[in-house]
């Protein structure tokens, strides 16, 4: 992360142990040793526009971009509004997309990261036709959607053994009622959440935990640093297996899509390949605005490896990179994975 703004979080999926947590830019802790040094150095660190004191992995709430499509796939499959062989046209008049063939399955949609596909999936999740009124119907559908997201540890603080954690944002019906009024919004109003933009916000710790959940095919231990105090390890709160609301069988086609992202033509993270290691990943390119002024896009990548018996799950978020997740964040994650698995 030298000369970059951003962060990395790596987790061991089988235990929830945090392997690495890096925030950039950082600072030399020796600058804050002793009262005199604190008085001299703390004001400058506090006023630094690059925010070296800000714990990005824990407290930065970013839009997750296309990494969020993994969860839309899983919820759609569990709700039965799609099957693993559902196809949707890549209709750019609905939402912009890059050039690729229309996806004929969930696996292909993840591989190619098709925006119109996930627009269609999320619309089916939120507008299920349970009520005649599209406004009442969206209220029910979004409530169901938000409960799934909570089961992935999103929209609430993870019970990690470090301070400074933020919960992120998973908008629910009450959230949009505050903005638009009761029964005054529907899917077309909130459509940007289908591709991880708009009101959805996740922390890099939550993104790494999503990668761990994908690695475990549906469950996670709360991420933590401390293995034990004395001989009582692991600590009781980190022995609890948190299960998502999605059946493990639905992870199979989505994880295969993640493998294809890295290892097959048409995948968006070919720069993450490592000889002899099967990496499963998902890129994201996150639109970035200050007010209404467009800034350079953020680059994000989440992954786990190896595909079978995974040893590491990781998220990399690089701010204002200008390129996509496959250009900047994916090679950083690949380097970390290679270092960890191969030394």
Short mmCIF file of C-alpha atoms in Angstrom, two decimals:
data_model
loop_
_atom_site.label_atom_id
_atom_site.label_comp_id
_atom_site.label_asym_id
_atom_site.label_seq_id
_atom_site.Cartn_x
_atom_site.Cartn_y
_atom_site.Cartn_z
CA UNK A 1 0.00 0.00 0.00
CA UNK A 2 2.98 2.33 -0.28
CA UNK A 3 1.91 5.63 -1.84
CA UNK A 4 -1.72 4.48 -1.77
CA UNK A 5 -4.74 5.34 0.36
CA UNK A 6 -6.70 2.29 1.41
CA UNK A 7 -6.59 -0.86 3.49
CA UNK A 8 -6.24 -4.63 3.62
CA UNK A 9 -7.90 -7.14 5.95
CA UNK A 10 -7.07 -10.86 5.92
CA UNK A 11 -8.88 -13.55 7.94
CA UNK A 12 -8.37 -17.28 8.47
CA UNK A 13 -11.82 -18.64 7.47
CA UNK A 14 -11.72 -21.79 9.64
CA UNK A 15 -11.12 -19.86 12.88
CA UNK A 16 -12.06 -16.22 12.29
CA UNK A 17 -8.56 -15.15 13.34
CA UNK A 18 -7.44 -11.85 11.79
CA UNK A 19 -4.15 -12.46 9.98
CA UNK A 20 -3.50 -8.91 8.79
CA UNK A 21 -5.07 -5.49 9.12
CA UNK A 22 -3.39 -2.60 7.36
CA UNK A 23 -4.46 1.02 6.99
CA UNK A 24 -2.66 3.43 4.67
CA UNK A 25 -1.32 6.00 5.04
CA UNK A 26 -0.16 5.16 8.53
CA UNK A 27 2.23 6.82 10.98
CA UNK A 28 5.15 5.96 13.25
CA UNK A 29 3.72 5.21 16.73
CA UNK A 30 6.96 6.56 18.26
CA UNK A 31 5.69 10.03 17.33
CA UNK A 32 3.12 9.64 20.12
CA UNK A 33 5.34 8.30 22.93
CA UNK A 34 5.44 10.68 25.90
CA UNK A 35 3.52 13.88 26.60
CA UNK A 36 6.00 16.17 24.83
CA UNK A 37 5.92 14.18 21.59
CA UNK A 38 2.14 13.94 21.69
CA UNK A 39 1.86 17.72 22.05
CA UNK A 40 4.29 18.22 19.18
CA UNK A 41 3.00 15.62 16.72
CA UNK A 42 -0.66 14.85 17.41
CA UNK A 43 -2.12 18.11 15.99
CA UNK A 44 -0.31 17.62 12.66
CA UNK A 45 -1.46 13.99 12.40
CA UNK A 46 -5.01 15.03 13.24
CA UNK A 47 -5.07 17.73 10.56
CA UNK A 48 -3.38 15.64 7.86
CA UNK A 49 -5.88 15.50 4.94
CA UNK A 50 -4.93 11.86 4.25
CA UNK A 51 -6.20 10.92 7.75
CA UNK A 52 -3.40 8.59 8.97
CA UNK A 53 -5.10 8.33 12.39
CA UNK A 54 -8.35 7.05 10.87
CA UNK A 55 -8.68 3.23 11.14
CA UNK A 56 -9.90 2.58 7.60
CA UNK A 57 -10.39 -1.23 7.92
CA UNK A 58 -12.75 -0.77 10.87
CA UNK A 59 -14.40 2.60 10.39
CA UNK A 60 -14.44 3.45 6.66
CA UNK A 61 -17.92 2.76 5.36
CA UNK A 62 -17.57 2.35 1.62
CA UNK A 63 -20.02 1.37 -1.08
CA UNK A 64 -18.98 -2.22 -1.89
CA UNK A 65 -19.62 -2.04 -5.64
CA UNK A 66 -19.80 -5.31 -7.55
CA UNK A 67 -18.48 -7.43 -4.66
CA UNK A 68 -22.06 -7.10 -3.37
CA UNK A 69 -23.37 -9.12 -6.33
CA UNK A 70 -22.25 -12.32 -4.59
CA UNK A 71 -24.86 -11.75 -1.88
CA UNK A 72 -27.61 -10.79 -4.34
CA UNK A 73 -26.97 -14.11 -6.12
CA UNK A 74 -27.24 -16.10 -2.90
CA UNK A 75 -30.40 -14.37 -1.68
CA UNK A 76 -32.06 -14.76 -5.08
CA UNK A 77 -31.31 -18.49 -5.09
CA UNK A 78 -32.50 -18.99 -1.50
CA UNK A 79 -35.70 -17.03 -2.11
CA UNK A 80 -36.37 -19.12 -5.22
CA UNK A 81 -36.80 -16.11 -7.49
CA UNK A 82 -33.96 -17.44 -9.68
CA UNK A 83 -32.24 -20.79 -10.22
CA UNK A 84 -28.56 -21.34 -10.90
CA UNK A 85 -29.46 -21.58 -14.61
CA UNK A 86 -31.40 -18.32 -14.78
CA UNK A 87 -30.26 -16.00 -17.56
CA UNK A 88 -31.00 -12.31 -18.15
CA UNK A 89 -30.00 -10.10 -21.09
CA UNK A 90 -27.21 -7.57 -20.62
CA UNK A 91 -29.57 -4.69 -21.35
CA UNK A 92 -27.50 -1.49 -21.06
CA UNK A 93 -30.61 0.66 -21.38
CA UNK A 94 -31.54 -0.53 -17.86
CA UNK A 95 -28.13 0.05 -16.26
CA UNK A 96 -24.70 0.62 -17.78
CA UNK A 97 -22.32 -2.33 -18.23
CA UNK A 98 -19.09 -3.29 -20.00
CA UNK A 99 -19.17 -5.34 -23.20
CA UNK A 100 -19.69 -9.07 -22.73
CA UNK A 101 -22.21 -11.75 -23.76
CA UNK A 102 -25.47 -12.01 -21.80
CA UNK A 103 -25.08 -14.32 -18.81
CA UNK A 104 -26.97 -17.61 -19.05
CA UNK A 105 -26.43 -18.60 -15.40
CA UNK A 106 -25.57 -17.19 -11.98
CA UNK A 107 -22.03 -18.52 -12.37
CA UNK A 108 -21.54 -16.62 -15.65
CA UNK A 109 -23.10 -13.46 -14.18
CA UNK A 110 -20.59 -13.48 -11.30
CA UNK A 111 -17.72 -14.26 -13.69
CA UNK A 112 -18.57 -11.35 -16.02
CA UNK A 113 -19.98 -9.06 -13.29
CA UNK A 114 -23.03 -8.15 -15.36
CA UNK A 115 -24.85 -5.10 -13.96
CA UNK A 116 -28.21 -5.63 -15.76
CA UNK A 117 -28.26 -9.25 -14.55
CA UNK A 118 -28.08 -8.22 -10.89
CA UNK A 119 -30.54 -5.40 -11.45
CA UNK A 120 -33.00 -8.10 -12.61
CA UNK A 121 -32.16 -10.46 -9.72
CA UNK A 122 -32.55 -7.80 -7.04
CA UNK A 123 -35.81 -6.56 -8.54
CA UNK A 124 -37.16 -10.11 -8.29
CA UNK A 125 -36.05 -10.29 -4.62
CA UNK A 126 -37.64 -6.98 -3.64
CA UNK A 127 -40.77 -7.02 -5.87
CA UNK A 128 -42.04 -10.57 -5.36
CA UNK A 129 -45.70 -9.78 -5.96
CA UNK A 130 -46.78 -10.48 -2.40
CA UNK A 131 -48.98 -7.34 -2.45
CA UNK A 132 -50.89 -5.65 -5.26
CA UNK A 133 -49.42 -2.27 -4.45
CA UNK A 134 -45.82 -2.09 -5.72
CA UNK A 135 -45.01 0.20 -2.77
CA UNK A 136 -46.31 -2.26 -0.15
CA UNK A 137 -44.69 -5.11 -2.06
CA UNK A 138 -41.28 -3.38 -2.01
CA UNK A 139 -41.59 -2.78 1.73
CA UNK A 140 -42.05 -6.52 2.35
CA UNK A 141 -39.31 -7.51 -0.10
CA UNK A 142 -36.73 -5.07 1.22
CA UNK A 143 -37.45 -6.23 4.77
CA UNK A 144 -36.72 -9.83 3.72
CA UNK A 145 -33.57 -8.70 1.87
CA UNK A 146 -32.27 -6.75 4.88
CA UNK A 147 -32.68 -9.75 7.20
CA UNK A 148 -30.53 -11.84 4.87
CA UNK A 149 -27.89 -9.10 4.87
CA UNK A 150 -27.90 -8.95 8.67
CA UNK A 151 -27.20 -12.71 8.76
CA UNK A 152 -23.95 -11.96 6.86
CA UNK A 153 -22.90 -9.59 9.67
CA UNK A 154 -23.77 -6.45 7.70
CA UNK A 155 -25.53 -3.32 8.92
CA UNK A 156 -24.41 -4.08 12.49
CA UNK A 157 -21.13 -4.06 14.36
CA UNK A 158 -19.16 -7.29 14.28
CA UNK A 159 -18.25 -8.28 17.85
CA UNK A 160 -14.54 -8.02 17.11
CA UNK A 161 -12.05 -7.55 19.98
CA UNK A 162 -10.88 -4.10 18.90
CA UNK A 163 -12.43 -0.66 19.24
CA UNK A 164 -13.41 1.79 16.54
CA UNK A 165 -15.71 -0.52 14.55
CA UNK A 166 -18.55 0.92 12.48
CA UNK A 167 -21.66 -1.07 11.46
CA UNK A 168 -21.93 0.01 7.83
CA UNK A 169 -25.38 0.64 6.31
CA UNK A 170 -27.93 -1.89 5.10
CA UNK A 171 -31.01 0.16 4.24
CA UNK A 172 -34.32 -1.30 5.41
CA UNK A 173 -37.90 -0.05 4.94
CA UNK A 174 -37.64 2.34 7.90
CA UNK A 175 -34.51 3.87 6.34
CA UNK A 176 -36.27 4.74 3.08
CA UNK A 177 -39.45 5.81 4.87
CA UNK A 178 -37.39 8.59 6.48
CA UNK A 179 -36.22 9.78 3.06
CA UNK A 180 -39.32 9.36 0.93
CA UNK A 181 -42.24 8.73 3.28
CA UNK A 182 -44.20 5.55 4.02
CA UNK A 183 -45.22 3.59 0.91
CA UNK A 184 -43.67 6.30 -1.28
CA UNK A 185 -40.76 4.26 -2.69
CA UNK A 186 -40.32 0.97 -4.58
CA UNK A 187 -37.53 -0.94 -6.33
CA UNK A 188 -37.11 1.61 -9.11
CA UNK A 189 -36.42 4.23 -6.41
CA UNK A 190 -33.64 2.21 -4.73
CA UNK A 191 -32.32 0.26 -7.73
CA UNK A 192 -28.66 1.24 -7.21
CA UNK A 193 -28.40 -1.13 -4.21
CA UNK A 194 -28.58 -4.03 -6.67
CA UNK A 195 -24.95 -3.40 -7.74
CA UNK A 196 -23.58 -2.28 -4.37
CA UNK A 197 -23.95 1.46 -4.93
CA UNK A 198 -26.35 4.00 -3.47
CA UNK A 199 -27.12 3.71 0.21
CA UNK A 200 -25.31 0.41 0.91
CA UNK A 201 -22.08 0.83 2.88
CA UNK A 202 -19.72 -1.83 4.25
CA UNK A 203 -16.42 -1.71 6.11
CA UNK A 204 -13.32 -3.50 4.76
CA UNK A 205 -13.52 -5.81 7.80
CA UNK A 206 -17.06 -6.78 6.73
CA UNK A 207 -15.86 -7.31 3.15
CA UNK A 208 -13.10 -9.66 4.34
CA UNK A 209 -15.67 -11.49 6.45
CA UNK A 210 -17.89 -11.92 3.35
CA UNK A 211 -14.88 -13.56 1.68
CA UNK A 212 -14.55 -15.85 4.73
CA UNK A 213 -18.27 -16.71 4.54
CA UNK A 214 -17.87 -17.60 0.85
CA UNK A 215 -14.85 -19.74 1.76
CA UNK A 216 -16.88 -21.56 4.43
CA UNK A 217 -19.94 -21.84 2.18
CA UNK A 218 -22.28 -20.07 4.55
CA UNK A 219 -20.92 -19.47 8.06
CA UNK A 220 -18.32 -17.47 9.98
CA UNK A 221 -16.68 -17.11 13.36
CA UNK A 222 -16.59 -13.49 14.52
CA UNK A 223 -13.24 -12.05 13.34
CA UNK A 224 -10.80 -11.54 16.22
CA UNK A 225 -7.17 -10.88 17.11
CA UNK A 226 -6.74 -12.55 20.53
CA UNK A 227 -6.43 -16.33 20.32
CA UNK A 228 -6.51 -16.93 24.07
CA UNK A 229 -6.10 -15.47 27.53
CA UNK A 230 -4.15 -18.03 29.52
CA UNK A 231 -5.00 -21.55 28.41
CA UNK A 232 -8.71 -20.93 27.74
CA UNK A 233 -8.67 -20.76 24.00
CA UNK A 234 -10.38 -19.84 21.87
CA UNK A 235 -12.43 -17.38 23.89
CA UNK A 236 -16.12 -18.43 24.20
CA UNK A 237 -17.51 -15.60 22.07
CA UNK A 238 -15.27 -16.70 19.19
CA UNK A 239 -16.44 -20.33 19.28
CA UNK A 240 -19.95 -19.43 18.12
CA UNK A 241 -20.53 -20.47 14.49
CA UNK A 242 -22.66 -17.76 12.88
CA UNK A 243 -24.74 -19.24 10.07
CA UNK A 244 -26.22 -17.14 7.28
CA UNK A 245 -29.82 -17.61 6.13
CA UNK A 246 -28.61 -19.15 2.86
CA UNK A 247 -28.36 -22.94 2.39
CA UNK A 248 -24.77 -24.14 1.71
CA UNK A 249 -25.85 -25.72 -1.60
CA UNK A 250 -26.48 -22.29 -3.11
CA UNK A 251 -22.87 -21.26 -2.52
CA UNK A 252 -21.60 -23.86 -5.03
CA UNK A 253 -22.50 -22.03 -8.30
CA UNK A 254 -21.54 -18.63 -6.85
CA UNK A 255 -18.13 -19.84 -5.67
CA UNK A 256 -17.56 -21.39 -9.12
CA UNK A 257 -18.27 -17.94 -10.56
CA UNK A 258 -15.63 -16.51 -8.20
CA UNK A 259 -13.13 -19.08 -9.47
CA UNK A 260 -13.89 -18.07 -13.06
CA UNK A 261 -13.40 -14.38 -12.18
CA UNK A 262 -9.70 -15.15 -11.71
CA UNK A 263 -9.01 -18.23 -13.82
CA UNK A 264 -11.24 -18.09 -16.93
CA UNK A 265 -11.48 -15.85 -19.99
CA UNK A 266 -14.01 -13.08 -19.48
CA UNK A 267 -13.23 -12.97 -15.76
CA UNK A 268 -12.49 -9.53 -14.32
CA UNK A 269 -9.45 -10.41 -12.15
CA UNK A 270 -7.00 -12.26 -14.37
CA UNK A 271 -4.13 -10.25 -12.81
CA UNK A 272 -4.74 -12.14 -9.54
CA UNK A 273 -3.71 -15.55 -10.90
CA UNK A 274 -0.99 -17.50 -9.08
CA UNK A 275 0.53 -20.68 -10.47
CA UNK A 276 -0.60 -23.71 -8.52
CA UNK A 277 -3.20 -21.92 -6.35
CA UNK A 278 -6.91 -21.71 -7.18
CA UNK A 279 -8.12 -18.28 -6.06
CA UNK A 280 -11.83 -17.42 -5.88
CA UNK A 281 -12.44 -13.68 -6.05
CA UNK A 282 -14.75 -10.81 -6.96
CA UNK A 283 -13.83 -7.38 -8.21
CA UNK A 284 -15.57 -4.09 -7.58
CA UNK A 285 -15.27 -0.63 -9.10
CA UNK A 286 -16.89 1.87 -6.77
CA UNK A 287 -18.16 5.23 -7.99
CA UNK A 288 -16.91 8.04 -5.79
CA UNK A 289 -18.42 11.49 -5.37
CA UNK A 290 -17.73 14.50 -3.19
CA UNK A 291 -21.11 16.16 -3.18
CA UNK A 292 -22.17 15.97 -6.83
CA UNK A 293 -18.62 16.09 -8.20
CA UNK A 294 -17.35 12.78 -9.60
CA UNK A 295 -13.93 11.71 -8.28
CA UNK A 296 -11.67 8.86 -9.34
CA UNK A 297 -13.25 5.44 -8.75
CA UNK A 298 -12.22 3.25 -5.83
CA UNK A 299 -10.80 -0.22 -6.56
CA UNK A 300 -11.93 -3.20 -4.44
CA UNK A 301 -11.30 -6.95 -4.50
CA UNK A 302 -12.30 -9.75 -2.15
CA UNK A 303 -11.03 -13.31 -2.41
CA UNK A 304 -10.23 -16.56 -0.67
CA UNK A 305 -7.72 -19.31 -1.41
CA UNK A 306 -7.28 -22.14 -2.04
CA UNK A 307 -10.74 -22.98 -3.39
CA UNK A 308 -10.85 -26.22 -1.37
CA UNK A 309 -9.86 -26.14 2.32
CA UNK A 310 -9.31 -22.34 2.25
CA UNK A 311 -6.57 -20.86 4.43
CA UNK A 312 -7.00 -17.13 3.81
CA UNK A 313 -9.85 -14.71 3.02
CA UNK A 314 -8.99 -11.15 2.11
CA UNK A 315 -10.37 -7.75 1.16
CA UNK A 316 -8.38 -4.95 -0.46
CA UNK A 317 -9.80 -1.45 -0.87
CA UNK A 318 -7.76 1.22 -2.66
CA UNK A 319 -9.22 4.72 -2.68
CA UNK A 320 -9.24 6.97 -5.76
CA UNK A 321 -7.35 4.38 -7.82
CA UNK A 322 -9.08 5.40 -11.03
CA UNK A 323 -9.08 1.82 -12.37
CA UNK A 324 -11.23 -1.21 -11.66
CA UNK A 325 -10.92 -3.80 -8.93
CA UNK A 326 -9.06 -6.13 -11.26
CA UNK A 327 -6.41 -3.51 -12.09
CA UNK A 328 -5.30 -2.30 -8.66
CA UNK A 329 -6.83 -4.19 -5.73
CA UNK A 330 -6.66 -7.73 -7.20
CA UNK A 331 -2.86 -7.84 -7.66
CA UNK A 332 -2.37 -6.59 -4.08
CA UNK A 333 -4.62 -9.37 -2.75
CA UNK A 334 -2.82 -11.91 -4.94
CA UNK A 335 0.56 -10.85 -3.57
CA UNK A 336 -0.69 -11.19 0.01
CA UNK A 337 -2.19 -14.64 -0.71
CA UNK A 338 1.00 -15.83 -2.39
CA UNK A 339 3.14 -14.60 0.50
CA UNK A 340 0.89 -16.27 3.08
CA UNK A 341 0.47 -19.64 1.33
CA UNK A 342 3.89 -20.00 -0.32
CA UNK A 343 6.11 -17.86 1.90
#
